[in-house]
Short mmCIF file of C-alpha atoms in Angstrom, two decimals:
data_model
loop_
_atom_site.label_atom_id
_atom_site.label_comp_id
_atom_site.label_asym_id
_atom_site.label_seq_id
_atom_site.Cartn_x
_atom_site.Cartn_y
_atom_site.Cartn_z
CA UNK M 79 17.97 9.27 17.13
CA UNK M 80 18.51 8.54 13.42
CA UNK M 81 15.61 6.06 13.53
CA UNK M 82 13.37 8.71 15.17
CA UNK M 83 12.86 6.74 18.38
CA UNK M 84 11.28 8.65 21.28
CA UNK M 85 13.42 9.60 24.27
CA UNK M 86 10.72 10.67 26.75
CA UNK M 87 7.47 9.35 28.22
CA UNK M 88 5.71 12.44 26.93
CA UNK M 89 5.26 10.88 23.49
CA UNK M 90 3.33 7.93 24.97
CA UNK M 91 1.00 10.19 26.94
CA UNK M 92 0.39 12.49 23.97
CA UNK M 93 -0.26 9.64 21.52
CA UNK M 94 -2.55 7.78 23.92
CA UNK M 95 -4.71 10.86 24.37
CA UNK M 96 -4.62 11.69 20.65
CA UNK M 97 -5.69 8.16 19.67
CA UNK M 98 -8.48 8.17 22.22
CA UNK M 99 -9.71 11.44 20.73
CA UNK M 100 -10.02 9.50 17.44
CA UNK M 101 -12.09 6.80 19.22
CA UNK M 102 -9.21 4.30 19.13
CA UNK M 103 -8.72 2.23 22.30
CA UNK M 104 -5.37 3.44 23.53
CA UNK M 105 -4.85 3.26 27.32
CA UNK M 106 -6.52 5.92 29.40
CA UNK M 107 -3.92 8.01 31.21
CA UNK M 108 -5.06 8.36 34.82
CA UNK M 109 -2.07 10.44 35.90
CA UNK M 110 1.29 11.43 34.45
CA UNK M 111 4.54 13.01 35.57
CA UNK M 112 6.44 13.13 32.30
CA UNK M 113 9.40 15.01 33.75
CA UNK M 114 10.14 11.98 35.92
CA UNK M 115 9.06 9.45 33.30
CA UNK M 116 5.99 8.21 35.18
CA UNK M 117 2.45 7.46 34.07
CA UNK M 118 -0.45 5.54 35.57
CA UNK M 119 -2.28 3.91 32.65
CA UNK M 120 -5.22 1.64 31.95
CA UNK M 121 -4.56 -2.12 32.07
CA UNK M 122 -5.85 -3.97 29.00
CA UNK M 123 -5.43 -7.43 30.52
CA UNK M 124 -3.81 -10.39 28.77
CA UNK M 125 -6.05 -11.40 25.88
CA UNK M 126 -4.43 -10.68 22.53
CA UNK M 127 -5.34 -11.12 18.87
CA UNK M 128 -3.63 -14.50 18.41
CA UNK M 129 -4.42 -17.88 19.93
CA UNK M 130 -1.81 -20.67 20.13
CA UNK M 131 0.47 -18.68 17.82
CA UNK M 132 -2.30 -18.49 15.23
CA UNK M 133 -3.95 -15.23 14.14
CA UNK M 134 -7.64 -14.96 15.08
CA UNK M 135 -9.32 -13.75 11.89
CA UNK M 136 -12.08 -11.68 13.51
CA UNK M 137 -9.58 -9.86 15.69
CA UNK M 138 -7.26 -9.14 12.79
CA UNK M 139 -10.16 -7.75 10.79
CA UNK M 140 -10.92 -5.32 13.62
CA UNK M 141 -7.25 -4.35 13.91
CA UNK M 142 -7.27 -3.56 10.18
CA UNK M 143 -10.40 -1.50 10.77
CA UNK M 144 -8.51 0.61 13.32
CA UNK M 145 -5.91 1.48 10.70
CA UNK M 146 -8.48 2.14 7.98
CA UNK M 147 -10.30 4.56 10.27
CA UNK M 148 -7.13 6.47 11.14
CA UNK M 149 -5.85 6.52 7.57
CA UNK M 150 -9.16 7.85 6.23
CA UNK M 151 -8.85 10.98 8.34
CA UNK M 152 -6.63 14.03 7.88
CA UNK M 153 -4.45 13.64 10.96
CA UNK M 154 -2.01 16.43 11.83
CA UNK M 155 1.73 16.08 12.31
CA UNK M 156 1.53 18.68 15.07
CA UNK M 157 -0.65 17.37 17.90
CA UNK M 158 -2.16 19.58 20.55
CA UNK M 159 -1.21 18.38 24.01
CA UNK M 160 -2.20 19.14 27.56
CA UNK M 161 1.33 18.49 28.85
CA UNK M 162 3.20 20.77 26.44
CA UNK M 163 2.31 23.46 23.91
CA UNK M 164 2.20 20.82 21.16
CA UNK M 165 3.88 17.57 20.16
CA UNK M 166 5.42 17.33 16.68
CA UNK M 167 5.56 13.81 15.29
CA UNK M 168 8.99 13.08 13.75
CA UNK M 169 8.92 12.56 10.00
CA UNK M 170 9.39 8.93 8.96
CA UNK M 171 11.28 10.06 5.91
CA UNK M 172 14.29 8.89 3.93
CA UNK M 173 16.90 9.19 6.71
CA UNK M 174 15.33 6.84 9.29
CA UNK M 175 14.08 4.42 6.63
CA UNK M 176 17.55 4.07 5.10
CA UNK M 177 19.19 3.92 8.53
CA UNK M 178 16.97 0.96 9.35
CA UNK M 179 17.71 -1.10 6.22
CA UNK M 180 21.44 -0.67 6.89
CA UNK M 181 20.93 -3.07 9.81
CA UNK M 182 20.68 -5.83 7.21
CA UNK M 183 24.17 -4.99 5.94
CA UNK M 184 25.63 -4.62 9.42
CA UNK M 185 24.22 -7.77 11.03
CA UNK M 186 22.30 -10.16 8.80
CA UNK M 187 24.61 -10.36 5.80
CA UNK M 188 27.82 -11.02 7.76
CA UNK M 189 26.05 -13.81 9.68
CA UNK M 190 25.04 -15.73 6.55
CA UNK M 191 27.71 -14.89 3.98
CA UNK M 192 31.30 -16.11 3.75
CA UNK M 193 32.38 -13.03 1.81
CA UNK M 194 32.21 -9.39 2.95
CA UNK M 195 30.22 -6.95 0.87
CA UNK M 196 32.12 -4.64 -1.42
CA UNK M 197 31.69 -0.89 -1.12
CA UNK M 198 30.04 -0.96 -4.53
CA UNK M 199 27.48 -3.56 -3.42
CA UNK M 200 26.67 -1.53 -0.31
CA UNK M 201 26.23 1.64 -2.34
CA UNK M 202 24.02 -0.16 -4.84
CA UNK M 203 21.85 -1.53 -2.02
CA UNK M 204 21.31 1.91 -0.52
CA UNK M 205 20.63 3.52 -3.91
CA UNK M 206 18.00 0.88 -4.74
CA UNK M 207 16.25 1.58 -1.47
CA UNK M 208 16.40 5.34 -1.93
CA UNK M 209 14.94 5.05 -5.43
CA UNK M 210 12.10 2.88 -4.10
CA UNK M 211 11.23 4.99 -1.06
CA UNK M 212 11.57 8.53 -2.41
CA UNK M 213 8.38 8.48 -4.55
CA UNK M 214 6.35 7.08 -1.65
CA UNK M 215 7.24 10.09 0.47
CA UNK M 216 5.12 12.22 -1.88
CA UNK M 217 2.01 10.20 -0.96
CA UNK M 218 -0.25 11.49 1.84
CA UNK M 219 1.36 10.82 5.22
CA UNK M 220 -0.32 10.07 8.53
CA UNK M 221 0.20 8.86 12.09
CA UNK M 222 2.42 5.79 11.88
CA UNK M 223 2.42 3.86 15.16
CA UNK M 224 5.34 1.73 13.89
CA UNK M 225 4.85 -1.20 16.30
CA UNK M 226 1.27 -2.04 15.33
CA UNK M 227 1.48 -5.85 15.53
CA UNK M 228 0.30 -8.75 17.65
CA UNK M 229 2.47 -8.26 20.79
CA UNK M 230 1.02 -4.76 21.23
CA UNK M 231 -2.65 -5.39 20.42
CA UNK M 232 -5.24 -6.58 22.95
CA UNK M 233 -8.77 -7.92 22.58
CA UNK M 234 -11.21 -5.93 24.72
CA UNK M 235 -14.29 -8.13 24.51
CA UNK M 236 -16.46 -5.73 26.52
CA UNK M 237 -16.31 -3.08 23.79
CA UNK M 238 -17.75 -3.01 20.28
CA UNK M 239 -16.40 -2.94 16.74
CA UNK M 240 -12.84 -1.81 16.17
CA UNK M 241 -12.75 -0.39 19.71
CA UNK M 242 -12.27 -3.98 20.86
CA UNK M 243 -8.63 -3.56 19.79
CA UNK M 244 -6.50 -2.09 22.57
CA UNK M 245 -3.28 -0.50 21.36
CA UNK M 246 -0.04 -0.05 23.33
CA UNK M 247 3.64 0.64 22.52
CA UNK M 248 2.79 3.89 20.78
CA UNK M 249 5.61 6.08 22.10
CA UNK M 250 7.68 5.75 18.92
CA UNK M 251 4.90 6.98 16.62
CA UNK M 252 6.06 9.00 13.63
CA UNK M 253 4.50 10.75 10.65
CA UNK M 254 4.80 8.41 7.71
CA UNK M 255 3.15 6.34 5.03
CA UNK M 256 -0.08 4.49 5.95
CA UNK M 257 1.21 1.34 4.25
CA UNK M 258 3.85 0.84 6.95
CA UNK M 259 1.48 0.01 9.81
CA UNK M 260 -0.64 -2.29 7.66
CA UNK M 261 2.51 -4.19 6.64
CA UNK M 262 3.57 -4.30 10.29
CA UNK M 263 0.28 -5.97 11.20
CA UNK M 264 -0.06 -8.34 8.26
CA UNK M 265 3.60 -9.41 8.11
CA UNK M 266 3.97 -9.99 11.83
CA UNK M 267 7.54 -10.55 12.98
CA UNK M 268 6.62 -13.04 15.69
CA UNK M 269 3.93 -15.20 14.11
CA UNK M 270 3.49 -16.47 10.57
CA UNK M 271 0.54 -14.84 8.78
CA UNK M 272 -0.68 -17.08 5.92
CA UNK M 273 -0.60 -15.36 2.55
CA UNK M 274 -4.31 -16.04 1.97
CA UNK M 275 -5.21 -14.25 5.21
CA UNK M 276 -2.88 -11.35 4.38
CA UNK M 277 -4.61 -10.87 1.02
CA UNK M 278 -8.06 -11.12 2.62
CA UNK M 279 -7.12 -8.43 5.15
CA UNK M 280 -5.62 -6.15 2.51
CA UNK M 281 -8.94 -6.36 0.67
CA UNK M 282 -10.81 -5.56 3.89
CA UNK M 283 -8.59 -2.50 4.38
CA UNK M 284 -9.05 -1.38 0.77
CA UNK M 285 -12.84 -1.79 0.97
CA UNK M 286 -12.97 0.39 4.10
CA UNK M 287 -10.68 3.04 2.62
CA UNK M 288 -12.58 3.20 -0.66
CA UNK M 289 -15.88 3.52 1.19
CA UNK M 290 -14.72 6.52 3.21
CA UNK M 291 -12.12 8.23 1.04
CA UNK M 292 -12.78 9.03 -2.61
CA UNK M 293 -9.09 9.93 -3.08
CA UNK M 294 -7.83 6.49 -2.07
CA UNK M 295 -5.89 4.87 -4.92
CA UNK M 296 -5.54 1.12 -4.45
CA UNK M 297 -2.77 0.57 -7.04
CA UNK M 298 -0.68 3.33 -5.50
CA UNK M 299 -1.23 1.94 -2.01
CA UNK M 300 -0.31 -1.64 -3.01
CA UNK M 301 2.90 -0.33 -4.59
CA UNK M 302 3.83 1.35 -1.30
CA UNK M 303 2.72 -1.68 0.73
CA UNK M 304 5.23 -3.91 -1.06
CA UNK M 305 8.02 -1.38 -0.57
CA UNK M 306 7.35 -0.64 3.09
CA UNK M 307 6.74 -4.32 3.80
CA UNK M 308 10.12 -5.17 2.29
CA UNK M 309 11.78 -2.30 4.15
CA UNK M 310 10.41 -3.49 7.47
CA UNK M 311 11.35 -7.13 6.90
CA UNK M 312 14.86 -6.15 5.79
CA UNK M 313 15.30 -4.10 8.95
CA UNK M 314 13.96 -6.85 11.22
CA UNK M 315 16.20 -9.51 9.69
CA UNK M 316 19.10 -7.35 10.82
CA UNK M 317 17.59 -6.68 14.24
CA UNK M 318 16.91 -10.34 14.99
CA UNK M 319 20.47 -11.35 14.11
CA UNK M 320 21.75 -8.47 16.26
CA UNK M 321 19.60 -9.69 19.16
CA UNK M 322 21.32 -13.07 18.81
CA UNK M 323 24.90 -11.96 18.21
CA UNK M 324 25.13 -8.84 20.38
CA UNK M 325 22.43 -9.33 23.01
CA UNK M 326 22.64 -13.13 23.41
CA UNK M 327 18.96 -13.71 22.64
CA UNK M 328 19.03 -16.62 20.15
CA UNK M 329 15.29 -17.28 20.42
CA UNK M 330 14.66 -14.52 17.85
CA UNK M 331 16.36 -16.58 15.15
CA UNK M 332 13.39 -18.94 15.03
CA UNK M 333 11.40 -16.14 13.39
CA UNK M 334 13.76 -15.78 10.43
CA UNK M 335 12.00 -18.37 8.28
CA UNK M 336 8.67 -16.57 8.10
CA UNK M 337 10.39 -13.20 7.78
CA UNK M 338 12.15 -14.54 4.69
CA UNK M 339 8.78 -15.76 3.39
CA UNK M 340 7.33 -12.25 3.81
CA UNK M 341 10.29 -10.77 1.98
CA UNK M 342 9.75 -13.10 -0.98
CA UNK M 343 6.08 -12.07 -1.12
CA UNK M 344 7.07 -8.41 -1.30
CA UNK M 345 9.84 -8.98 -3.82
CA UNK M 346 7.33 -10.56 -6.20
CA UNK M 347 5.96 -7.07 -6.82
CA UNK M 348 7.41 -5.89 -10.17
CA UNK M 349 8.67 -2.53 -8.91
CA UNK M 350 11.00 -4.32 -6.50
CA UNK M 351 12.81 -6.23 -9.27
CA UNK M 352 16.15 -4.37 -8.74
CA UNK M 353 16.05 -5.23 -5.04
CA UNK M 354 15.18 -8.85 -5.78
CA UNK M 355 18.16 -9.05 -8.12
CA UNK M 356 20.47 -7.65 -5.43
CA UNK M 357 19.23 -10.11 -2.81
CA UNK M 358 19.39 -13.04 -5.25
CA UNK M 359 23.02 -12.29 -6.02
CA UNK M 360 24.31 -11.32 -2.58
CA UNK M 361 21.95 -13.01 -0.11
CA UNK M 362 20.77 -16.16 -1.93
CA UNK M 363 19.88 -17.95 1.33
CA UNK M 364 16.80 -15.69 1.48
CA UNK M 365 15.34 -17.73 -1.38
#
């Protein structure tokens, strides 16, 4: 609940229909009984946007185009719905974002450090994050699908343009910063995205945003991208260790190396210097 995760199937049905109304290829809902948690949905097949654990550039460009289209539009937090009066997207604000980075303290740090964190170090960590995130919450917010990455994106070759990207796992959508979903896509938790491709795709996104939105500020967006990218990586480092230690799924640990590489990319951004200092002192294995 603190992380604003959905607890009903209604959110999936609402978001699928809302995305389709924006010409995004979410699954068509053929029938739904949300009270009993049932829905009959379109099958997108098996073809994704990666091949042999390598990102397919053309497909990633179209996935970026999906986000640029959504982020260039004024999308409401309150969505009209045929299954209820309206659906109100939870705010992806300071509480869930800080709750998520705490997973690093709870799971990752104890697994790789011989010494427990002091209360002062924990407080400093959370204050650094709050100081980084708070200004970003004043930026324009939008639909944040939150799990917009390769496992949830399909290649629909029979369609055209960005509609060739089929999107699933949308039930936990929130109302947050547009930088989060782009970081989710370009710093994929399950495959390593080369830095050169990440930069190329950021430029593609920026070109599309600038062409359709005169208010788009690239410097401001890149600032937020580094922060939300670091937030997401920090959270996932904790989640993957938890999956190993609590849920007995050690296979997730093989992804830690490229997650650490993403974190170092984000920490190179000057505004994240206090966070980089904290990690360097208390989690040096990240470097």
